[in-house]
């Protein structure tokens, strides 16, 4: 049969027409569109049911309550726990991305000894050997935890060399230690009862203390009105976020905070604006004016503003004796709305600024990465994330975010003693050990954080003071058992002590303090202990101009 | 001429003289290189994504959109010449018809090629046809440009089939002959399609309520930019044709079209450009005094960012608008080739400037009060792709000129004046 | 469910510019944090912008504007221009919905949006190995070459609807539908509600003289309101009342 070109054309046209009526071309179109909608290399989360669990954030000593969205055993979202009486449902911007931290490329996953791979058994052997050869110093960056108790007990067996790296928020309370005899770790700010706050550059609305505490308080009492119940006066050389929202922004020259405090003190005393008659700073008012860039009249007016609505509380971002002395003159130490003592504990910590000679130094993962001990000792450094080149001998992978059971001691700036538990919610991504677990492995007489938490709950139950606060407030005396108390804490409740007693603290300030060197301004991640920021924090400083970038591991 | 081993004379129309093949290939080689570079750059963009460009969230459209709009405006000579010849029966423009079709084909196929790279998911391009949005100017543009490219292809194929060797194939010869009967219909369809898509390209920006710099009110659903774009396109199309033809005449060293063709094109271009300038001036005044202020934008705000000051507006309307319009309308201009081409080039520049202002300046200007004025510089991939399109155009035109009777051939009966 | 018009009033006197909303939003919506992204190519469905009153010295004042999709109701610019109807205004909720699976990536909608609320995926999303386990199961991950934007945490609305349906109810419990940014804000500056409900406190707030909308004169009827006691902040609503952009950055 002859098949001509014409036949080809006719058959071709017919086939084309017929094909259109079949599902074939439409199915192909449909498939290509589906294929182009779901590229195989795009990760898609598995469709699994989600549940919500409670814990607390331990990436800084403020311990905000967390409501964690869990799917298939992993944390897939973090939000504040609205029933948490300390953090009041708020978190800092970094907290919202914390669940991704555990998979950062900088995550430490294996033991390293002087740059080469090693193992836990080798590390333990080396540590046991070091322990037998000389004193061990233990450095803790987040004191007060159950793990801290284990480390401290261990250190005390090694000639009591337990040292603490304290953050700026605790350091700011240091001056009162000398004048009241109460350790800084037992003091706090009674913000809820104060009326005027004089903040010397302290980022009260931008990450200071427990973020939710002051932001909620300020939102309720001060936001959006020109005559607020809570007057926030922000003294700062630059226009910070807190300054932008403060009731007043007092613009002073950089580094002149102490001069202003001195000037205000002088006015308060000389013009009999306060009951106290002294001590008066050596600096004259004119000198204070010249250093701050304010006029003498402005300083005098400011002093009047301070006593217009009392109590007045001065807050410094770091250790500043002049500002602390101003509080003494204002009568704000040991009074309602001022610096208060929250616990009868006399727990004082030795600073890690000076480390005695030792055979080995054990650094907990809560200590900031850039802490570098000046010592020839063998350093065992626990960390969950690698912060960059380091001179330590042993790098030991510690549990990361929500990977270990821990407890939450009182936040450094709190006015009431609190206690919480942060359960472990996720499996560690590799073989990790905390410093406390490590020493327990070497010293079998060491307790464990779990046991210490048990004991603490039992003690709290026995004391019968305070209450368990969650959605409701239940006095401890009404709880059935210590176990019930512990369970409540495991489920996101917080134990809160009775408010600070109104017994005045003995406060002796004989002469105006001379100031030490002024600490530099903090950055927006000051209290964040880990050397890396959560990946999504890049939205704030890389993918937008909202915040300035920082030199951290993943910046 | 010595008969070299390398020759393609059987492909060249009898009686026509073209440069030797080696020389021709030499002419093509830099353009081929540019095209290769362009294809490579486009390949990078398709493979890695549009992060290869310097476009960003604020400059979502960049060099390529400017290229698209500009090239389509310049290619308007294709449909307009067809309209003039077949609908308005202006037979004196017939000599330029074929070259207009080729230029149009190059412009539109180049634009479509660039558009395929400019989208994030080219495989989904057919979604516009499947889920069209009747309110969107871009839907209209997509449909019309696709259809018009088809029309241009149908107009180009007959020219292609008039190649000396190709017309020996009977089916091609018959096909070309049959299609030739269709040409007036194609011209009418092409005019209709072009009217709409040239307008819609203007409408793309004119409907942007969120960009008061570009937003215009107009007639019913069509903003004034719809009509202004049509006017400017048909004004620049003939000028661009003049430039192309004059360039080819210069390069080949021969007179290809009668002088009166240039004269006519100059007059048409000048007249339309003058009407356009008048319309644009009125439109600008309305926009400055009514449309923009009612959207909350004081006009001086648009021109307070360097380098987009009022000189740009002046340049667009006067220097590259009124001035070339006057020159082109002045009868003596056509007699001086240099002056004529300068005026034509200025007319084309004016239209390109208008497209630039509407694509780039619109995006550079702040809309939110706390926005900044932004700048954008295209990446090498974008520039190389742009260059590739130009190279493609030169190559296609060169091949068309060499092997096809673009300007009619001596000693051949042509069907140019058929029907 | 009766038709709602979800909207917000953002109290600018309470916004401290901390950025918690930005991080919470990115986490909820599985937005990647790509190291090669910049401030102009980054993906931030909610973006907090810093503005100032243009004055120097002691009179200098600043405020923060969280910007996200305004869910415009009238002549919605992006809906009108999308060539393949990949965006539409959901009649039941008033949310301007984006379908990344249909998006061609032509970016015309990005040109149309005066609020710059739309973001393009310039790269394929990727996470370090293992981090994909931290992705939110309720939200599909988008691919490169498509546009996305705030959709008022539609996955959370979906969960609220499922919860209501499981309990046999026809209306959701408003407390179950809280977008991530609203939940995250430490000062409670973002108020979310149903503008179709006259009794909703957000509706009442939107009618206060201190409330305003950005670029209201464009006539797109955004459903996102801002509120401030400060006149200079309210003047930011329109460009011809605000300090010049040079003064913002001078």
GROMACS .gro file of C-alpha atoms in nm, chain C:
model
  250
  975UNK     CA    1  -1.851   2.991   5.959
  976UNK     CA    2  -1.982   3.340   5.899
  977UNK     CA    3  -1.764   3.559   5.685
  978UNK     CA    4  -1.490   3.727   5.884
  979UNK     CA    5  -1.260   4.013   5.796
  980UNK     CA    6  -0.945   3.945   5.990
  981UNK     CA    7  -0.735   4.250   6.054
  982UNK     CA    8  -0.502   4.407   6.304
  983UNK     CA    9  -0.438   4.723   6.495
  984UNK     CA   10  -0.072   4.764   6.579
  985UNK     CA   11  -0.004   4.993   6.871
  986UNK     CA   12   0.312   5.175   6.769
  987UNK     CA   13   0.345   5.328   7.114
  988UNK     CA   14   0.412   4.977   7.237
  989UNK     CA   15   0.634   4.842   6.962
  990UNK     CA   16   0.994   4.842   7.085
  991UNK     CA   17   1.142   4.709   6.762
  992UNK     CA   18   1.274   4.397   6.932
  993UNK     CA   19   1.207   4.173   6.633
  994UNK     CA   20   1.047   3.884   6.819
  995UNK     CA   21   0.758   3.891   6.572
  996UNK     CA   22   1.000   3.853   6.281
  997UNK     CA   23   1.166   3.547   6.425
  998UNK     CA   24   0.840   3.387   6.540
  999UNK     CA   25   0.685   3.443   6.196
 1000UNK     CA   26   0.980   3.290   6.016
 1001UNK     CA   27   0.972   2.992   6.247
 1002UNK     CA   28   0.597   2.934   6.207
 1003UNK     CA   29   0.611   2.963   5.829
 1004UNK     CA   30   0.920   2.750   5.764
 1005UNK     CA   31   1.109   3.042   5.619
 1006UNK     CA   32   1.474   2.953   5.563
 1007UNK     CA   33   1.760   3.164   5.693
 1008UNK     CA   34   1.997   3.159   5.399
 1009UNK     CA   35   2.346   3.293   5.468
 1010UNK     CA   36   2.370   3.447   5.121
 1011UNK     CA   37   2.054   3.654   5.164
 1012UNK     CA   38   2.079   4.029   5.222
 1013UNK     CA   39   1.842   4.298   5.343
 1014UNK     CA   40   1.715   4.327   4.987
 1015UNK     CA   41   1.690   3.960   4.900
 1016UNK     CA   42   1.592   3.825   5.242
 1017UNK     CA   43   1.257   3.673   5.318
 1018UNK     CA   44   1.081   3.845   5.606
 1019UNK     CA   45   0.702   3.815   5.578
 1020UNK     CA   46   0.687   4.059   5.866
 1021UNK     CA   47   0.953   4.326   5.867
 1022UNK     CA   48   0.995   4.587   6.138
 1023UNK     CA   49   1.104   4.921   5.997
 1024UNK     CA   50   1.268   5.190   6.202
 1025UNK     CA   51   1.145   5.544   6.139
 1026UNK     CA   52   1.239   5.876   6.289
 1027UNK     CA   53   1.084   6.220   6.307
 1028UNK     CA   54   1.380   6.361   6.117
 1029UNK     CA   55   1.495   6.585   6.400
 1030UNK     CA   56   1.835   6.575   6.565
 1031UNK     CA   57   1.954   6.617   6.920
 1032UNK     CA   58   1.714   6.610   7.210
 1033UNK     CA   59   1.410   6.630   6.979
 1034UNK     CA   60   1.503   6.313   6.797
 1035UNK     CA   61   1.231   6.053   6.819
 1036UNK     CA   62   1.199   5.708   6.674
 1037UNK     CA   63   0.927   5.454   6.628
 1038UNK     CA   64   0.903   5.108   6.480
 1039UNK     CA   65   0.659   4.998   6.213
 1040UNK     CA   66   0.599   4.627   6.168
 1041UNK     CA   67   0.512   4.587   5.803
 1042UNK     CA   68   0.346   4.284   5.659
 1043UNK     CA   69   0.073   4.215   5.406
 1044UNK     CA   70  -0.204   4.464   5.463
 1045UNK     CA   71  -0.470   4.229   5.327
 1046UNK     CA   72  -0.617   4.504   5.113
 1047UNK     CA   73  -0.985   4.480   5.049
 1048UNK     CA   74  -1.057   4.715   4.761
 1049UNK     CA   75  -0.904   4.671   4.419
 1050UNK     CA   76  -0.641   4.457   4.589
 1051UNK     CA   77  -0.332   4.542   4.379
 1052UNK     CA   78  -0.169   4.201   4.385
 1053UNK     CA   79  -0.491   4.010   4.319
 1054UNK     CA   80  -0.571   4.230   4.026
 1055UNK     CA   81  -0.239   4.190   3.854
 1056UNK     CA   82  -0.155   3.823   3.895
 1057UNK     CA   83  -0.173   3.671   3.546
 1058UNK     CA   84  -0.274   3.329   3.668
 1059UNK     CA   85  -0.491   3.395   3.971
 1060UNK     CA   86  -0.235   3.265   4.214
 1061UNK     CA   87  -0.360   3.526   4.462
 1062UNK     CA   88  -0.712   3.582   4.575
 1063UNK     CA   89  -0.902   3.741   4.859
 1064UNK     CA   90  -1.061   3.463   5.061
 1065UNK     CA   91  -1.425   3.558   5.100
 1066UNK     CA   92  -1.464   3.368   5.426
 1067UNK     CA   93  -1.182   3.539   5.609
 1068UNK     CA   94  -1.072   3.843   5.414
 1069UNK     CA   95  -0.720   3.700   5.402
 1070UNK     CA   96  -0.531   3.764   5.079
 1071UNK     CA   97  -0.422   3.410   4.995
 1072UNK     CA   98  -0.114   3.329   4.793
 1073UNK     CA   99  -0.078   2.993   4.617
 1074UNK     CA  100   0.294   2.931   4.575
 1075UNK     CA  101   0.217   2.618   4.374
 1076UNK     CA  102   0.056   2.822   4.102
 1077UNK     CA  103   0.290   3.116   4.113
 1078UNK     CA  104   0.492   3.165   3.797
 1079UNK     CA  105   0.742   3.391   3.965
 1080UNK     CA  106   0.678   3.684   3.730
 1081UNK     CA  107   0.693   3.922   4.027
 1082UNK     CA  108   0.432   4.155   3.889
 1083UNK     CA  109   0.253   4.144   4.225
 1084UNK     CA  110   0.572   4.260   4.395
 1085UNK     CA  111   0.580   4.561   4.167
 1086UNK     CA  112   0.216   4.628   4.243
 1087UNK     CA  113   0.239   4.617   4.621
 1088UNK     CA  114   0.308   4.962   4.764
 1089UNK     CA  115   0.392   4.817   5.105
 1090UNK     CA  116   0.671   4.592   4.975
 1091UNK     CA  117   0.503   4.313   5.166
 1092UNK     CA  118   0.581   4.044   4.910
 1093UNK     CA  119   0.897   3.845   4.896
 1094UNK     CA  120   1.049   3.633   4.625
 1095UNK     CA  121   1.234   3.307   4.683
 1096UNK     CA  122   1.558   3.397   4.509
 1097UNK     CA  123   1.708   3.065   4.618
 1098UNK     CA  124   1.580   2.722   4.693
 1099UNK     CA  125   1.525   2.692   5.067
 1100UNK     CA  126   1.773   2.477   5.247
 1101UNK     CA  127   1.859   2.394   5.601
 1102UNK     CA  128   2.172   2.240   5.755
 1103UNK     CA  129   2.151   1.864   5.776
 1104UNK     CA  130   1.898   1.758   6.037
 1105UNK     CA  131   1.744   2.100   6.081
 1106UNK     CA  132   1.454   2.005   5.856
 1107UNK     CA  133   1.328   1.807   6.155
 1108UNK     CA  134   1.253   2.143   6.315
 1109UNK     CA  135   1.010   2.248   6.042
 1110UNK     CA  136   0.650   2.321   6.129
 1111UNK     CA  137   0.435   2.036   5.993
 1112UNK     CA  138   0.136   2.259   5.927
 1113UNK     CA  139   0.305   2.470   5.661
 1114UNK     CA  140   0.430   2.361   5.318
 1115UNK     CA  141   0.780   2.467   5.225
 1116UNK     CA  142   0.798   2.678   4.911
 1117UNK     CA  143   1.049   2.639   4.631
 1118UNK     CA  144   1.268   2.887   4.454
 1119UNK     CA  145   1.114   3.112   4.197
 1120UNK     CA  146   0.785   3.186   4.368
 1121UNK     CA  147   0.653   3.480   4.562
 1122UNK     CA  148   0.523   3.456   4.916
 1123UNK     CA  149   0.395   3.682   5.188
 1124UNK     CA  150   0.212   3.692   5.517
 1125UNK     CA  151  -0.108   3.491   5.510
 1126UNK     CA  152  -0.212   3.565   5.870
 1127UNK     CA  153  -0.081   3.223   5.975
 1128UNK     CA  154  -0.345   3.041   5.781
 1129UNK     CA  155  -0.220   2.709   5.914
 1130UNK     CA  156  -0.323   2.822   6.262
 1131UNK     CA  157  -0.668   2.915   6.133
 1132UNK     CA  158  -0.685   2.572   5.979
 1133UNK     CA  159  -0.597   2.409   6.312
 1134UNK     CA  160  -0.860   2.618   6.488
 1135UNK     CA  161  -1.115   2.510   6.230
 1136UNK     CA  162  -1.020   2.145   6.271
 1137UNK     CA  163  -1.049   2.177   6.646
 1138UNK     CA  164  -1.391   2.338   6.617
 1139UNK     CA  165  -1.505   2.074   6.371
 1140UNK     CA  166  -1.386   1.797   6.600
 1141UNK     CA  167  -1.594   1.950   6.879
 1142UNK     CA  168  -1.892   1.977   6.646
 1143UNK     CA  169  -1.891   2.356   6.638
 1144UNK     CA  170  -1.944   2.577   6.336
 1145UNK     CA  171  -1.749   2.878   6.458
 1146UNK     CA  172  -1.391   2.875   6.572
 1147UNK     CA  173  -1.291   2.988   6.915
 1148UNK     CA  174  -1.104   3.312   6.852
 1149UNK     CA  175  -0.855   3.220   7.125
 1150UNK     CA  176  -0.748   2.923   6.914
 1151UNK     CA  177  -0.649   3.138   6.620
 1152UNK     CA  178  -0.363   3.365   6.714
 1153UNK     CA  179  -0.103   3.446   6.446
 1154UNK     CA  180   0.258   3.391   6.545
 1155UNK     CA  181   0.350   3.759   6.551
 1156UNK     CA  182   0.059   3.845   6.779
 1157UNK     CA  183   0.158   3.567   7.016
 1158UNK     CA  184   0.523   3.665   7.017
 1159UNK     CA  185   0.500   4.036   7.085
 1160UNK     CA  186   0.634   4.095   7.438
 1161UNK     CA  187   0.447   4.422   7.487
 1162UNK     CA  188   0.128   4.300   7.324
 1163UNK     CA  189   0.148   4.566   7.058
 1164UNK     CA  190  -0.023   4.366   6.786
 1165UNK     CA  191  -0.397   4.330   6.829
 1166UNK     CA  192  -0.566   4.079   6.604
 1167UNK     CA  193  -0.935   4.049   6.551
 1168UNK     CA  194  -1.230   4.027   6.319
 1169UNK     CA  195  -1.317   4.362   6.169
 1170UNK     CA  196  -1.652   4.226   6.057
 1171UNK     CA  197  -1.754   4.192   6.419
 1172UNK     CA  198  -1.863   4.530   6.552
 1173UNK     CA  199  -1.810   4.414   6.909
 1174UNK     CA  200  -1.455   4.305   6.854
 1175UNK     CA  201  -1.222   4.532   7.052
 1176UNK     CA  202  -0.994   4.551   6.748
 1177UNK     CA  203  -1.279   4.686   6.539
 1178UNK     CA  204  -1.347   4.956   6.795
 1179UNK     CA  205  -0.979   5.037   6.816
 1180UNK     CA  206  -0.954   5.071   6.441
 1181UNK     CA  207  -1.212   5.348   6.454
 1182UNK     CA  208  -1.029   5.552   6.714
 1183UNK     CA  209  -0.890   5.890   6.599
 1184UNK     CA  210  -0.543   5.767   6.685
 1185UNK     CA  211  -0.570   5.483   6.436
 1186UNK     CA  212  -0.456   5.520   6.081
 1187UNK     CA  213  -0.359   5.314   5.782
 1188UNK     CA  214  -0.049   5.350   5.573
 1189UNK     CA  215  -0.103   5.504   5.230
 1190UNK     CA  216  -0.477   5.506   5.284
 1191UNK     CA  217  -0.515   5.758   5.001
 1192UNK     CA  218  -0.418   5.492   4.751
 1193UNK     CA  219  -0.760   5.348   4.813
 1194UNK     CA  220  -0.666   4.984   4.860
 1195UNK     CA  221  -0.848   4.964   5.195
 1196UNK     CA  222  -0.586   4.778   5.396
 1197UNK     CA  223  -0.707   4.582   5.697
 1198UNK     CA  224  -0.397   4.655   5.897
 1199UNK     CA  225  -0.430   4.962   6.113
 1200UNK     CA  226  -0.168   5.140   6.316
 1201UNK     CA  227  -0.226   5.344   6.625
 1202UNK     CA  228  -0.026   5.610   6.803
 1203UNK     CA  229  -0.074   5.901   7.032
 1204UNK     CA  230   0.216   6.077   6.864
 1205UNK     CA  231   0.113   6.308   6.583
 1206UNK     CA  232   0.444   6.271   6.402
 1207UNK     CA  233   0.395   5.895   6.389
 1208UNK     CA  234   0.046   5.935   6.248
 1209UNK     CA  235   0.190   6.172   5.989
 1210UNK     CA  236   0.382   5.872   5.855
 1211UNK     CA  237   0.059   5.755   5.698
 1212UNK     CA  238   0.106   5.957   5.382
 1213UNK     CA  239   0.423   6.066   5.206
 1214UNK     CA  240   0.322   6.428   5.170
 1215UNK     CA  241   0.274   6.468   5.542
 1216UNK     CA  242   0.574   6.268   5.660
 1217UNK     CA  243   0.929   6.397   5.695
 1218UNK     CA  244   1.121   6.333   5.374
 1219UNK     CA  245   1.293   6.003   5.331
 1220UNK     CA  246   1.627   6.182   5.332
 1221UNK     CA  247   1.552   6.311   5.678
 1222UNK     CA  248   1.475   5.955   5.785
 1223UNK     CA  249   1.819   5.839   5.695
 1224UNK     CA  250   2.016   6.160   5.725
   0.00000   0.00000   0.00000
